[in-house]
XYZ file of C-alpha atoms in Angstrom:
751
model
C -7.763 53.566 -5.243
C -4.580 54.144 -7.223
C -2.581 53.918 -4.008
C -4.263 50.634 -3.164
C -3.410 49.193 -6.578
C 0.215 50.342 -6.392
C 0.666 48.965 -2.897
C -1.056 45.695 -3.877
C 1.154 45.188 -6.938
C 4.276 46.097 -4.988
C 3.331 43.710 -2.196
C 2.719 40.791 -4.567
C 5.979 41.356 -6.407
C 8.036 41.713 -3.265
C 6.627 38.514 -1.786
C 7.557 36.634 -4.924
C 11.081 38.048 -5.139
C 12.223 38.355 -1.555
C 13.087 35.519 0.800
C 11.240 34.959 4.048
C 13.917 36.717 6.043
C 13.142 40.068 4.430
C 9.601 39.992 5.772
C 10.936 41.114 9.128
C 12.694 44.144 7.689
C 11.457 47.366 6.223
C 9.159 45.669 3.716
C 7.340 43.863 6.544
C 6.811 47.098 8.424
C 5.517 48.720 5.246
C 3.049 45.877 4.684
C 2.131 45.992 8.354
C 1.469 49.732 8.133
C -0.540 49.161 5.001
C -2.711 46.571 6.736
C -3.253 48.862 9.686
C -4.361 51.709 7.451
C -6.393 49.769 4.945
C -7.473 46.618 6.819
C -8.460 43.398 5.152
C -10.367 43.565 1.885
C -14.034 44.200 2.557
C -16.453 41.763 0.969
C -20.210 41.427 0.711
C -21.625 39.428 3.605
C -24.748 37.304 4.003
C -25.848 36.488 7.558
C -22.420 37.567 8.730
C -20.535 35.313 6.275
C -18.499 36.587 3.324
C -20.330 35.976 0.050
C -17.108 34.559 -1.395
C -17.273 31.409 0.751
C -20.476 30.307 -0.988
C -18.560 30.068 -4.262
C -15.898 28.012 -2.466
C -18.484 25.656 -0.931
C -20.253 25.133 -4.283
C -16.887 24.528 -5.916
C -16.016 21.883 -3.309
C -19.407 20.198 -3.723
C -18.960 19.897 -7.504
C -15.342 18.750 -7.157
C -16.253 16.016 -4.672
C -19.164 14.927 -6.866
C -16.712 14.680 -9.743
C -14.103 12.753 -7.754
C -16.382 10.207 -6.101
C -18.471 9.788 -9.241
C -15.336 8.815 -11.162
C -13.964 6.645 -8.367
C -17.228 4.705 -7.979
C -16.798 2.989 -11.358
C -12.994 2.936 -11.510
C -12.471 -0.676 -10.405
C -15.274 -1.839 -12.708
C -13.572 -0.005 -15.574
C -10.287 -1.742 -14.817
C -11.917 -5.167 -14.612
C -14.431 -5.114 -17.436
C -13.008 -2.621 -19.927
C -9.244 -2.968 -19.500
C -9.686 -6.700 -18.700
C -7.474 -6.650 -15.612
C -7.922 -9.262 -12.897
C -9.297 -8.426 -9.462
C -5.951 -8.246 -7.672
C -4.283 -5.960 -10.203
C -7.379 -3.749 -10.436
C -7.414 -3.368 -6.673
C -3.689 -2.606 -6.545
C -3.908 0.153 -9.156
C -7.034 1.551 -7.491
C -5.380 1.886 -4.078
C -2.207 3.255 -5.646
C -4.306 5.978 -7.264
C -6.073 6.804 -3.976
C -2.760 6.926 -2.095
C -1.326 9.291 -4.705
C -4.382 11.530 -4.303
C -3.460 11.990 -0.646
C 0.291 12.286 -1.170
C 0.141 15.013 -3.809
C -1.273 17.643 -1.391
C 2.311 18.219 -0.251
C 3.168 19.403 -3.773
C 0.058 21.575 -3.975
C 0.838 23.176 -0.626
C 4.411 24.014 -1.646
C 3.214 25.560 -4.910
C 0.523 27.592 -3.141
C 2.612 28.875 -0.246
C 5.812 29.355 -2.215
C 4.987 30.571 -5.715
C 1.447 30.920 -7.048
C -0.685 31.535 -3.974
C -3.817 29.576 -3.114
C -6.134 31.126 -5.705
C -3.907 30.560 -8.733
C -2.904 27.099 -7.499
C -6.558 26.071 -7.260
C -7.329 27.453 -10.729
C -4.309 25.963 -12.507
C -4.516 22.538 -10.856
C -8.281 22.453 -11.426
C -7.522 22.806 -15.137
C -5.115 19.863 -14.830
C -7.817 17.998 -12.900
C -10.507 18.638 -15.530
C -8.101 17.629 -18.294
C -7.463 14.339 -16.501
C -11.199 13.673 -16.235
C -11.665 14.380 -19.940
C -8.760 12.063 -20.821
C -10.329 9.311 -18.694
C -13.624 9.745 -20.557
C -11.814 9.562 -23.906
C -9.854 6.466 -22.819
C -13.159 4.638 -22.284
C -14.382 5.202 -25.868
C -13.715 1.812 -27.454
C -14.596 3.060 -30.955
C -11.267 4.920 -31.101
C -9.371 1.670 -31.754
C -12.272 -0.678 -32.518
C -11.619 -1.108 -36.240
C -13.795 -4.189 -36.738
C -16.672 -2.727 -34.665
C -17.002 -5.809 -32.476
C -17.309 -3.763 -29.293
C -13.788 -4.606 -28.083
C -10.823 -2.217 -28.515
C -8.161 -3.530 -30.874
C -5.310 -1.588 -29.230
C -5.741 -1.992 -25.490
C -2.288 -0.517 -24.823
C -3.518 2.828 -26.156
C -6.482 2.861 -23.767
C -4.329 1.794 -20.813
C -1.816 4.562 -21.550
C -4.576 7.167 -21.831
C -6.236 6.060 -18.605
C -2.945 6.094 -16.688
C -2.195 9.632 -17.913
C -5.724 10.675 -16.946
C -5.451 9.153 -13.461
C -2.066 10.786 -12.902
C -3.467 14.209 -13.824
C -6.530 13.641 -11.636
C -4.355 12.605 -8.679
C -2.167 15.694 -9.098
C -5.218 17.912 -9.525
C -7.442 16.676 -6.721
C -4.531 16.221 -4.328
C -2.945 19.541 -5.249
C -6.058 21.579 -4.507
C -7.059 19.675 -1.335
C -4.908 21.680 1.114
C -5.589 24.959 -0.686
C -9.388 25.062 -0.843
C -10.023 24.719 2.900
C -7.228 27.146 3.795
C -8.367 29.589 1.096
C -11.862 29.507 2.571
C -10.433 30.292 5.996
C -8.599 33.291 4.517
C -11.925 34.910 3.648
C -12.694 35.625 7.312
C -11.307 38.448 9.389
C -9.640 37.891 12.734
C -12.846 38.742 14.651
C -14.871 36.061 12.822
C -13.603 32.965 14.627
C -17.123 31.629 15.167
C -18.055 32.060 11.505
C -14.785 30.470 10.419
C -15.481 27.456 12.655
C -18.966 27.076 11.158
C -17.483 27.403 7.653
C -15.280 24.349 8.170
C -18.376 22.395 9.201
C -20.279 23.593 6.113
C -17.223 22.842 4.000
C -17.166 19.274 5.336
C -20.899 18.992 4.698
C -20.358 19.915 1.039
C -17.715 17.182 0.730
C -20.090 14.520 2.010
C -23.092 15.857 0.080
C -21.084 15.588 -3.140
C -19.938 12.095 -2.165
C -23.471 10.965 -1.326
C -25.113 12.285 -4.496
C -22.343 10.969 -6.736
C -22.848 7.491 -5.258
C -26.619 7.689 -5.606
C -26.463 9.134 -9.124
C -23.653 6.912 -10.378
C -24.058 5.498 -13.855
C -24.462 1.712 -13.794
C -25.853 0.413 -17.070
C -25.852 -3.020 -18.591
C -24.057 -1.539 -21.574
C -21.242 -0.390 -19.224
C -20.886 3.013 -20.865
C -17.737 4.051 -19.023
C -17.089 7.025 -21.292
C -20.367 8.523 -20.066
C -19.631 7.458 -16.485
C -16.343 9.415 -16.646
C -17.760 12.185 -18.827
C -20.351 13.340 -16.272
C -17.704 13.851 -13.517
C -15.543 15.668 -16.076
C -18.426 18.058 -16.789
C -18.946 18.605 -13.058
C -15.260 19.454 -12.649
C -15.524 22.077 -15.378
C -18.570 23.511 -13.575
C -16.598 23.583 -10.321
C -13.783 25.501 -12.012
C -16.174 28.025 -13.572
C -17.992 28.622 -10.267
C -14.698 29.222 -8.491
C -13.438 31.686 -11.096
C -16.744 33.616 -11.085
C -16.152 34.574 -7.450
C -12.621 35.822 -8.152
C -13.405 39.478 -7.548
C -14.783 38.792 -4.068
C -11.896 36.748 -2.674
C -9.262 37.856 -0.195
C -6.124 36.563 -1.868
C -3.045 36.134 0.293
C 0.168 36.533 -1.673
C 2.704 33.666 -1.548
C 5.657 34.113 0.794
C 8.513 32.766 -1.294
C 9.984 29.283 -1.281
C 9.121 28.774 2.359
C 9.550 24.981 2.407
C 13.187 25.247 1.335
C 13.840 27.873 3.995
C 12.143 25.769 6.653
C 14.282 22.747 5.770
C 17.454 24.825 5.671
C 16.601 26.373 9.020
C 16.031 22.956 10.613
C 19.221 21.414 9.207
C 21.287 24.472 10.135
C 19.975 24.340 13.707
C 20.828 20.628 13.974
C 24.299 21.146 12.498
C 25.025 24.186 14.628
C 23.922 22.365 17.763
C 26.218 19.446 16.882
C 29.152 21.787 16.336
C 28.507 23.444 19.704
C 27.893 20.307 21.726
C 30.553 21.169 24.291
C 29.260 21.318 27.874
C 30.981 24.690 28.305
C 28.719 26.333 25.733
C 25.493 27.688 27.300
C 22.340 25.793 26.386
C 19.473 27.434 24.591
C 15.772 27.263 25.371
C 14.822 25.369 22.176
C 16.988 23.362 19.796
C 15.772 25.503 16.883
C 17.248 28.562 18.614
C 20.629 27.317 17.378
C 19.612 28.690 13.974
C 19.641 32.301 15.235
C 23.182 32.840 13.906
C 21.821 32.677 10.360
C 18.015 32.982 10.384
C 15.777 35.671 11.805
C 13.668 35.033 14.872
C 10.336 35.253 13.019
C 11.160 32.364 10.688
C 12.419 30.314 13.627
C 9.201 31.000 15.530
C 7.105 29.972 12.515
C 9.061 26.733 12.105
C 8.520 26.010 15.792
C 4.765 26.409 15.313
C 4.686 24.042 12.331
C 6.850 21.356 13.923
C 4.814 21.569 17.101
C 1.629 20.688 15.220
C 3.286 18.087 12.957
C 4.667 16.340 16.033
C 1.126 16.249 17.382
C -0.030 14.669 14.083
C 2.150 11.561 14.449
C -0.558 9.348 16.050
C -3.352 10.525 13.737
C -2.879 8.095 10.784
C -4.210 5.249 12.906
C -7.650 6.898 12.927
C -7.705 6.922 9.121
C -6.476 3.324 9.085
C -9.771 2.374 10.705
C -11.939 4.959 8.966
C -11.020 3.978 5.401
C -11.917 0.339 6.020
C -15.564 1.328 5.615
C -15.034 0.926 1.893
C -13.208 -2.393 2.152
C -13.626 -4.588 5.234
C -17.053 -3.292 6.198
C -18.336 -3.633 2.643
C -17.063 -7.207 2.538
C -18.782 -7.798 5.848
C -22.045 -6.536 4.309
C -21.788 -9.152 1.540
C -22.449 -11.790 4.201
C -25.563 -10.020 5.520
C -29.220 -9.624 4.575
C -29.990 -6.263 2.950
C -33.760 -6.553 2.625
C -35.230 -3.542 4.456
C -38.797 -4.191 3.313
C -39.520 -1.039 1.310
C -36.082 -1.201 -0.281
C -33.239 -3.618 -0.821
C -29.747 -2.351 0.020
C -26.759 -3.799 -1.800
C -23.547 -4.308 0.203
C -21.679 -1.424 -1.459
C -24.622 0.912 -0.857
C -24.201 0.623 2.907
C -21.327 3.082 2.494
C -23.906 5.804 1.873
C -24.840 5.576 5.558
C -21.675 7.543 6.358
C -22.385 10.683 4.266
C -26.063 10.573 5.274
C -25.106 10.558 8.944
C -22.523 13.279 8.293
C -25.227 15.563 6.906
C -27.224 14.948 10.089
C -24.443 14.875 12.689
C -22.530 18.026 11.706
C -25.463 20.405 12.397
C -26.391 18.408 15.514
C -22.859 18.742 16.871
C -22.505 22.434 15.990
C -25.916 23.649 17.145
C -26.860 21.218 19.926
C -24.043 19.112 21.391
C -21.245 21.713 21.495
C -23.495 24.517 22.894
C -24.788 22.150 25.592
C -21.241 21.196 26.557
C -20.335 24.879 26.675
C -23.324 25.637 28.947
C -22.103 22.910 31.282
C -18.855 24.883 31.671
C -16.800 22.057 30.188
C -13.664 23.069 28.306
C -14.120 20.830 25.259
C -10.995 21.957 23.389
C -10.274 20.908 19.775
C -7.683 18.345 20.847
C -10.087 16.846 23.364
C -12.683 16.577 20.612
C -10.182 14.757 18.415
C -9.330 12.386 21.276
C -13.011 11.564 21.716
C -13.307 11.034 17.953
C -10.496 8.482 17.980
C -12.083 6.650 20.909
C -15.452 6.519 19.111
C -13.754 5.044 16.035
C -12.231 2.328 18.214
C -15.683 1.583 19.649
C -17.003 1.338 16.079
C -14.556 -1.473 15.377
C -15.523 -3.241 18.593
C -19.132 -3.071 17.363
C -17.994 -4.432 13.983
C -16.248 -7.314 15.747
C -19.428 -8.179 17.689
C -21.422 -8.195 14.446
C -18.753 -10.358 12.817
C -19.013 -12.921 15.613
C -22.744 -13.222 14.938
C -22.082 -13.575 11.201
C -19.400 -16.217 11.718
C -21.901 -18.331 13.640
C -24.069 -18.497 10.495
C -21.328 -18.956 7.900
C -20.539 -22.375 6.446
C -17.500 -24.190 7.753
C -15.279 -24.192 4.679
C -12.456 -26.759 4.463
C -8.884 -25.954 5.349
C -6.027 -26.521 2.918
C -5.595 -30.097 4.135
C -9.292 -31.008 4.211
C -11.898 -31.940 1.633
C -15.657 -31.722 1.848
C -18.410 -33.511 -0.050
C -22.179 -33.795 -0.200
C -24.247 -36.256 -2.181
C -27.231 -36.147 -4.550
C -29.299 -39.253 -5.280
C -30.487 -39.312 -8.927
C -31.765 -42.925 -8.596
C -35.540 -43.371 -8.561
C -35.515 -45.027 -5.118
C -34.058 -44.342 -1.671
C -30.491 -45.456 -1.072
C -28.179 -45.851 1.910
C -24.749 -44.277 1.774
C -21.603 -45.036 3.772
C -18.917 -42.423 3.097
C -15.886 -43.052 5.270
C -17.321 -42.981 8.776
C -20.469 -41.090 7.743
C -23.621 -43.183 7.185
C -27.003 -41.741 6.120
C -30.000 -42.414 3.810
C -30.915 -40.348 0.734
C -34.369 -40.145 -0.799
C -34.882 -40.268 -4.564
C -33.882 -37.068 -6.392
C -32.764 -35.441 -3.141
C -29.464 -34.231 -1.742
C -28.115 -33.897 1.766
C -27.909 -30.320 3.033
C -24.708 -30.619 5.054
C -21.198 -31.248 3.801
C -19.100 -34.034 5.274
C -15.451 -33.310 5.974
C -12.662 -35.776 5.145
C -8.949 -35.584 5.878
C -7.995 -38.276 3.352
C -9.490 -40.199 0.474
C -12.441 -42.293 1.605
C -14.432 -45.376 0.633
C -17.954 -44.827 -0.682
C -20.442 -47.693 -0.315
C -23.951 -47.424 -1.811
C -26.523 -49.789 -0.321
C -24.714 -53.088 -0.016
C -22.485 -52.705 -3.043
C -18.741 -52.769 -3.269
C -16.834 -49.789 -1.836
C -15.300 -47.287 -4.252
C -12.280 -45.187 -3.286
C -13.074 -41.473 -3.727
C -10.277 -38.947 -4.294
C -11.122 -35.239 -3.876
C -8.808 -32.223 -4.251
C -7.492 -30.793 -0.986
C -9.127 -27.608 0.248
C -12.214 -28.005 -1.953
C -15.920 -28.713 -1.752
C -17.507 -31.186 -4.136
C -20.932 -32.586 -4.965
C -21.015 -36.315 -5.736
C -24.014 -37.229 -7.893
C -25.079 -40.887 -7.817
C -26.706 -42.186 -10.998
C -27.728 -45.637 -12.171
C -26.947 -46.909 -15.643
C -27.975 -50.442 -16.668
C -28.438 -51.375 -13.036
C -24.930 -50.227 -12.069
C -24.409 -47.409 -9.585
C -21.856 -44.811 -10.736
C -20.749 -41.454 -9.352
C -20.027 -38.041 -10.907
C -18.001 -35.326 -9.146
C -18.589 -31.570 -9.522
C -16.712 -28.728 -7.835
C -18.692 -26.383 -5.581
C -18.226 -22.731 -4.610
C -15.793 -22.052 -1.779
C -16.977 -18.605 -0.694
C -20.023 -16.431 -0.443
C -20.960 -14.954 -3.842
C -19.779 -11.398 -4.483
C -21.940 -8.376 -3.665
C -24.706 -10.407 -2.026
C -25.611 -12.294 -5.202
C -26.796 -15.926 -5.277
C -24.818 -18.634 -7.095
C -27.316 -20.928 -8.840
C -26.715 -24.042 -10.955
C -28.859 -26.890 -12.370
C -28.351 -30.639 -12.595
C -30.167 -31.968 -15.662
C -31.591 -35.428 -14.925
C -33.614 -35.572 -18.154
C -32.535 -37.599 -21.153
C -32.309 -34.489 -23.378
C -30.305 -31.302 -23.467
C -31.847 -28.211 -21.895
C -31.390 -24.479 -22.428
C -31.871 -22.585 -19.160
C -31.972 -18.798 -18.726
C -32.813 -16.305 -15.972
C -33.470 -12.793 -17.207
C -30.698 -12.019 -19.685
C -28.285 -14.522 -18.134
C -27.846 -18.003 -19.549
C -26.740 -21.251 -17.962
C -25.782 -22.480 -21.419
C -26.763 -25.737 -23.059
C -26.925 -28.226 -20.166
C -26.335 -31.807 -21.284
C -28.233 -34.855 -20.060
C -27.089 -36.046 -16.625
C -24.742 -33.115 -16.335
C -24.282 -30.044 -14.161
C -24.534 -26.478 -15.437
C -22.167 -23.684 -14.511
C -22.890 -21.345 -11.611
C -24.696 -18.113 -12.512
C -24.925 -15.169 -10.099
C -28.551 -14.138 -9.643
C -29.530 -11.028 -7.625
C -31.816 -11.012 -4.612
C -35.560 -11.198 -5.225
C -37.903 -13.478 -7.118
C -35.977 -15.252 -9.863
C -37.820 -16.856 -12.763
C -35.881 -19.571 -14.585
C -36.958 -20.468 -18.118
C -36.220 -24.118 -18.990
C -36.547 -25.109 -22.653
C -35.787 -28.340 -24.543
C -34.849 -28.833 -28.183
C -38.484 -29.203 -29.290
C -39.488 -25.862 -27.782
C -41.318 -27.134 -24.727
C -40.808 -24.772 -21.781
C -41.094 -24.726 -18.032
C -40.915 -21.697 -15.736
C -39.513 -22.257 -12.259
C -39.700 -19.435 -9.680
C -37.667 -19.139 -6.514
C -37.363 -16.410 -3.885
C -33.692 -15.647 -3.307
C -32.075 -13.831 -0.420
C -28.453 -12.656 -0.193
C -25.260 -14.654 -0.516
C -26.733 -18.111 -1.025
C -25.801 -20.929 -3.383
C -28.195 -23.609 -4.639
C -28.058 -26.699 -6.816
C -31.456 -27.144 -8.493
C -32.247 -30.776 -9.384
C -34.295 -31.478 -12.512
C -35.520 -35.077 -12.063
C -35.851 -37.473 -15.025
C -39.601 -37.574 -14.385
C -40.071 -33.838 -15.035
C -42.488 -32.805 -17.770
C -41.931 -29.385 -19.363
C -45.371 -27.936 -18.849
C -47.242 -25.509 -16.631
C -46.597 -25.874 -12.871
C -43.647 -28.123 -13.605
C -41.557 -26.253 -11.045
C -43.169 -28.199 -8.233
C -41.036 -31.204 -9.136
C -37.720 -29.326 -9.100
C -35.747 -29.832 -5.887
C -33.322 -27.307 -4.450
C -30.257 -28.282 -2.454
C -28.508 -25.523 -0.493
C -24.759 -25.408 -1.088
C -24.499 -22.216 1.003
C -27.410 -20.879 3.012
C -28.636 -17.303 2.541
C -27.382 -14.552 4.837
C -29.474 -14.350 7.993
C -27.853 -11.444 9.916
C -29.490 -8.181 8.817
C -27.448 -5.259 7.497
C -29.212 -2.974 9.953
C -26.815 -4.344 12.582
C -24.066 -2.383 10.816
C -25.782 0.943 11.508
C -24.429 1.219 15.111
C -20.839 0.852 13.926
C -21.443 3.394 11.145
C -23.008 5.758 13.686
C -20.030 5.470 16.029
C -17.540 5.905 13.188
C -19.400 8.905 11.744
C -19.672 10.542 15.173
C -15.947 10.045 15.585
C -15.308 11.482 12.139
C -17.355 14.610 12.876
C -15.534 15.470 16.090
C -12.152 14.352 14.709
C -11.952 15.387 11.075
C -13.946 18.632 11.103
C -12.122 19.757 14.240
C -8.781 18.719 12.764
C -9.312 20.891 9.684
C -10.106 23.903 11.848
C -7.249 23.179 14.255
C -4.733 22.883 11.414
C -5.759 26.283 10.103
C -5.853 28.066 13.455
C -2.409 26.861 14.593
C -0.588 27.473 11.299
C 1.585 30.514 10.597
C 0.129 32.882 8.028
C 2.520 31.735 5.289
C 2.312 27.978 5.977
C -1.405 27.216 6.248
C -1.583 25.128 3.076
C 1.542 23.224 4.115
C -0.065 22.277 7.416
C -3.305 21.332 5.630
C -1.208 19.072 3.392
C 0.365 17.540 6.483
C -3.132 16.795 7.760
C -4.062 15.093 4.484
C -0.793 13.170 4.512
C -2.000 11.379 7.632
C -4.793 9.887 5.486
C -2.284 8.391 3.041
C -0.169 7.000 5.876
C -3.315 5.504 7.413
C -4.034 3.543 4.229
C -0.473 2.229 4.233
C -0.928 1.099 7.850
C -3.954 -0.966 6.804
C -1.869 -2.859 4.252
C 0.992 -3.416 6.702
C -1.170 -4.586 9.611
C -3.385 -6.780 7.440
C -0.341 -8.512 5.925
C 1.693 -8.785 9.126
C -1.120 -9.916 11.420
C -2.299 -12.883 9.257
C -5.301 -13.413 11.520
C -7.707 -16.069 10.300
C -10.743 -14.621 12.074
C -11.978 -11.263 10.828
C -13.405 -10.310 14.235
C -9.931 -10.684 15.730
C -8.533 -8.268 13.154
C -11.230 -5.743 14.066
C -10.277 -6.044 17.743
C -6.586 -5.662 16.832
C -7.246 -2.400 14.991
C -9.439 -1.149 17.836
C -6.720 -1.951 20.377
C -4.082 -0.188 18.272
C -6.256 2.917 17.996
C -6.972 2.960 21.744
C -3.226 2.752 22.402
C -2.562 5.585 19.975
C -5.494 7.516 21.456
C -3.871 7.382 24.902
C -0.590 8.655 23.469
C -2.411 11.449 21.649
C -4.354 12.401 24.792
C -1.111 12.721 26.750
C 0.438 14.868 24.024
C -2.724 16.972 23.789
C -2.693 17.519 27.564
C 0.721 19.173 27.369
C -0.003 21.063 24.147
C -0.230 24.834 24.560
C -2.533 26.568 22.107
C -0.962 29.457 20.279
C -2.094 32.517 18.377
C 0.106 32.646 15.261
C -1.012 36.187 14.449
C 0.050 37.445 17.879
C 3.376 35.604 17.748
C 4.155 36.994 14.317
C 3.127 40.474 15.471
C 5.649 40.265 18.333
C 8.429 40.048 15.751
C 7.295 43.059 13.724
C 9.655 45.462 15.515
C 13.103 43.942 15.209
C 16.269 44.857 16.993
C 19.085 46.469 14.953
C 21.173 43.285 14.813
C 18.178 41.346 13.399
C 17.663 44.104 10.848
C 21.302 43.812 9.804
C 21.037 40.001 9.653
C 18.002 40.247 7.401
C 19.823 42.632 5.068
C 22.804 40.270 4.793
C 20.478 37.315 4.106
C 18.619 39.325 1.471
C 21.872 40.263 -0.204
C 23.093 36.649 -0.202
C 19.820 35.314 -1.606
C 19.748 37.927 -4.344
C 23.321 37.047 -5.332
C 22.438 33.346 -5.497
C 19.303 34.081 -7.503
C 21.218 36.338 -9.907
C 24.022 33.824 -10.390
C 21.550 31.022 -11.077
C 19.753 33.188 -13.620
C 23.043 34.029 -15.343
C 24.026 30.352 -15.489
C 20.709 29.388 -17.082
C 20.953 32.096 -19.740
C 24.621 31.483 -20.609
C 25.342 30.260 -24.129
C 27.739 27.545 -25.243
C 30.654 30.001 -25.709
C 30.498 31.218 -22.112
C 33.456 30.213 -19.948
C 31.871 27.940 -17.322
C 34.864 28.302 -14.973
C 34.459 32.035 -14.759
C 32.385 33.298 -11.825
C 30.119 36.236 -12.751
C 30.508 39.310 -10.521
C 27.488 41.090 -9.124
C 27.592 44.508 -7.551
C 25.052 45.776 -5.019
């Protein structure tokens, strides 16, 4: 045991001090001999799986619960607590998400170069938890609410705290992303490929289980207690950290291999420069352009760089998949706002349709692993990882074709809103007799206390003639919808104009307003929402009312009340007419007339399930396989770097969405869906061609081939080690020099 401890401490120290080139020398042979004699660290197993991976899976579940639980209320926090508008809230939100997927590069460098995966996960998890706590503190309005009115007095303080918290969270969650999956893979021995493959599926299941439960258990209160909404995820992150640390003694911890990223970059640039200097046709060509680095770098490092670049080159088309996948939370959710979410036993809100994805993930991953893949194998089909990923991309494209077909059906039911040069109007007759209306070229009758259901479109101002009276010129703002109410005062017909909604209400709500035809002011409420004090012969404001049976309480100044009930669907807008003949008494609602400004959604949300099924199926065969592929094709000292490269494709995918959406400027949403599907199919073809020519490698075998070096390589490694140690020593001397040291003097180092 003492020998094991000495060798372990020596190995960790040497990896930290020595550059990559020294691995191929005597120290590499010593570590290789050590591994042959001692083997990989033995751990307790359950059903053939190391016990340590269960701590990693639980840690990932808690971390994902924490992340998605915080993210679920983030935009609401920006809008309602920090008082930002929708556009700015959305911009900051997507900036935060992008940073979460860009920071894995930093985490990978730290893990593979200095701290190792275990310490990187622990330290950045502490940063992560601190960020969650800071976010919870930033949402406590009492900190700066001196007058106790429920509104912070120093909003700048809360904004600064929240930005610091989000920055720490982005660094934490992004920094540990590439490390956790790779660290889990490190727990398996080389003869446990099947178990390792199943682990990545279980690992992905834990991600989606945490996402699903955090969405279902999210805190949404009328009091908008954001400090509690952020505090619960903060507590879960602390639990995740504790669970991970508890399993410390069971983990196989791979020591970091020095500043590998710097060496990789130097190797690449040296090879390019050396090839440029030797571009003469008389100089013999080499098999690979990276072989031009052999004058300075050892063959093992060059081989490892070749492996990494080979996979990264294969990754180039992958961001397009994520460009489509991440629109589930944006475009598809917006699509759901124009659909009917009444499933009978339950009512699904538009944002809740996103839970279909993690639910299907929990079902599809076991189905794929234990049914589909074994059946394909029995059919003697070589369903390689890259072929799986190609199929996944094609399924995602089909999902967007399905979304486009659904959108076409929705568009057929949507109102025809005016363009920027048009104006639309409808009319309400508040006269106690039928009237005939001539508006421009449109002629129609209107019954007493009724309104026409359809809007009339006008390109210019128009003449309005009521019965046989004199025409009145009507001016309406361009690009708007208006309601023109016709009233009679002292025998004279007059008109009143009111602006109408120009889009479906948000989140499937119903925009309701009242026109008060009585001769007295009315106070109208629905639940805890108020329409305000509605004046006589005046229109109330719009109030968003959720789906279901709405009961409106109408009360006059003397206390007389009337209750009017209406069954509301999703995404409608109504003007409710209170006639002058209404008496505030029981059953008075029979005399109230409703006029539809926008009809309720008629296409059911269930039609989105096929596109979610296709997208989730594509995700299972693409994303889970991609995680495993990234690990299996990565050199032993660059696994986290390659995992970070995989996550970087997600960030690039989100950027593609912004670019395409802005550049395309397509008016029809279905056309944009088809555009994205076509782009992904094109990229899928390119990826399939690249995958066809890709040769799978065994990094362990390739690295083992370089264990026994030739004498000249041994000498090269020694010279590189000497040079690196001189540079490291000189840098250390420069940092520790005081102000009296002669900066022009070069310190001498003897070896």
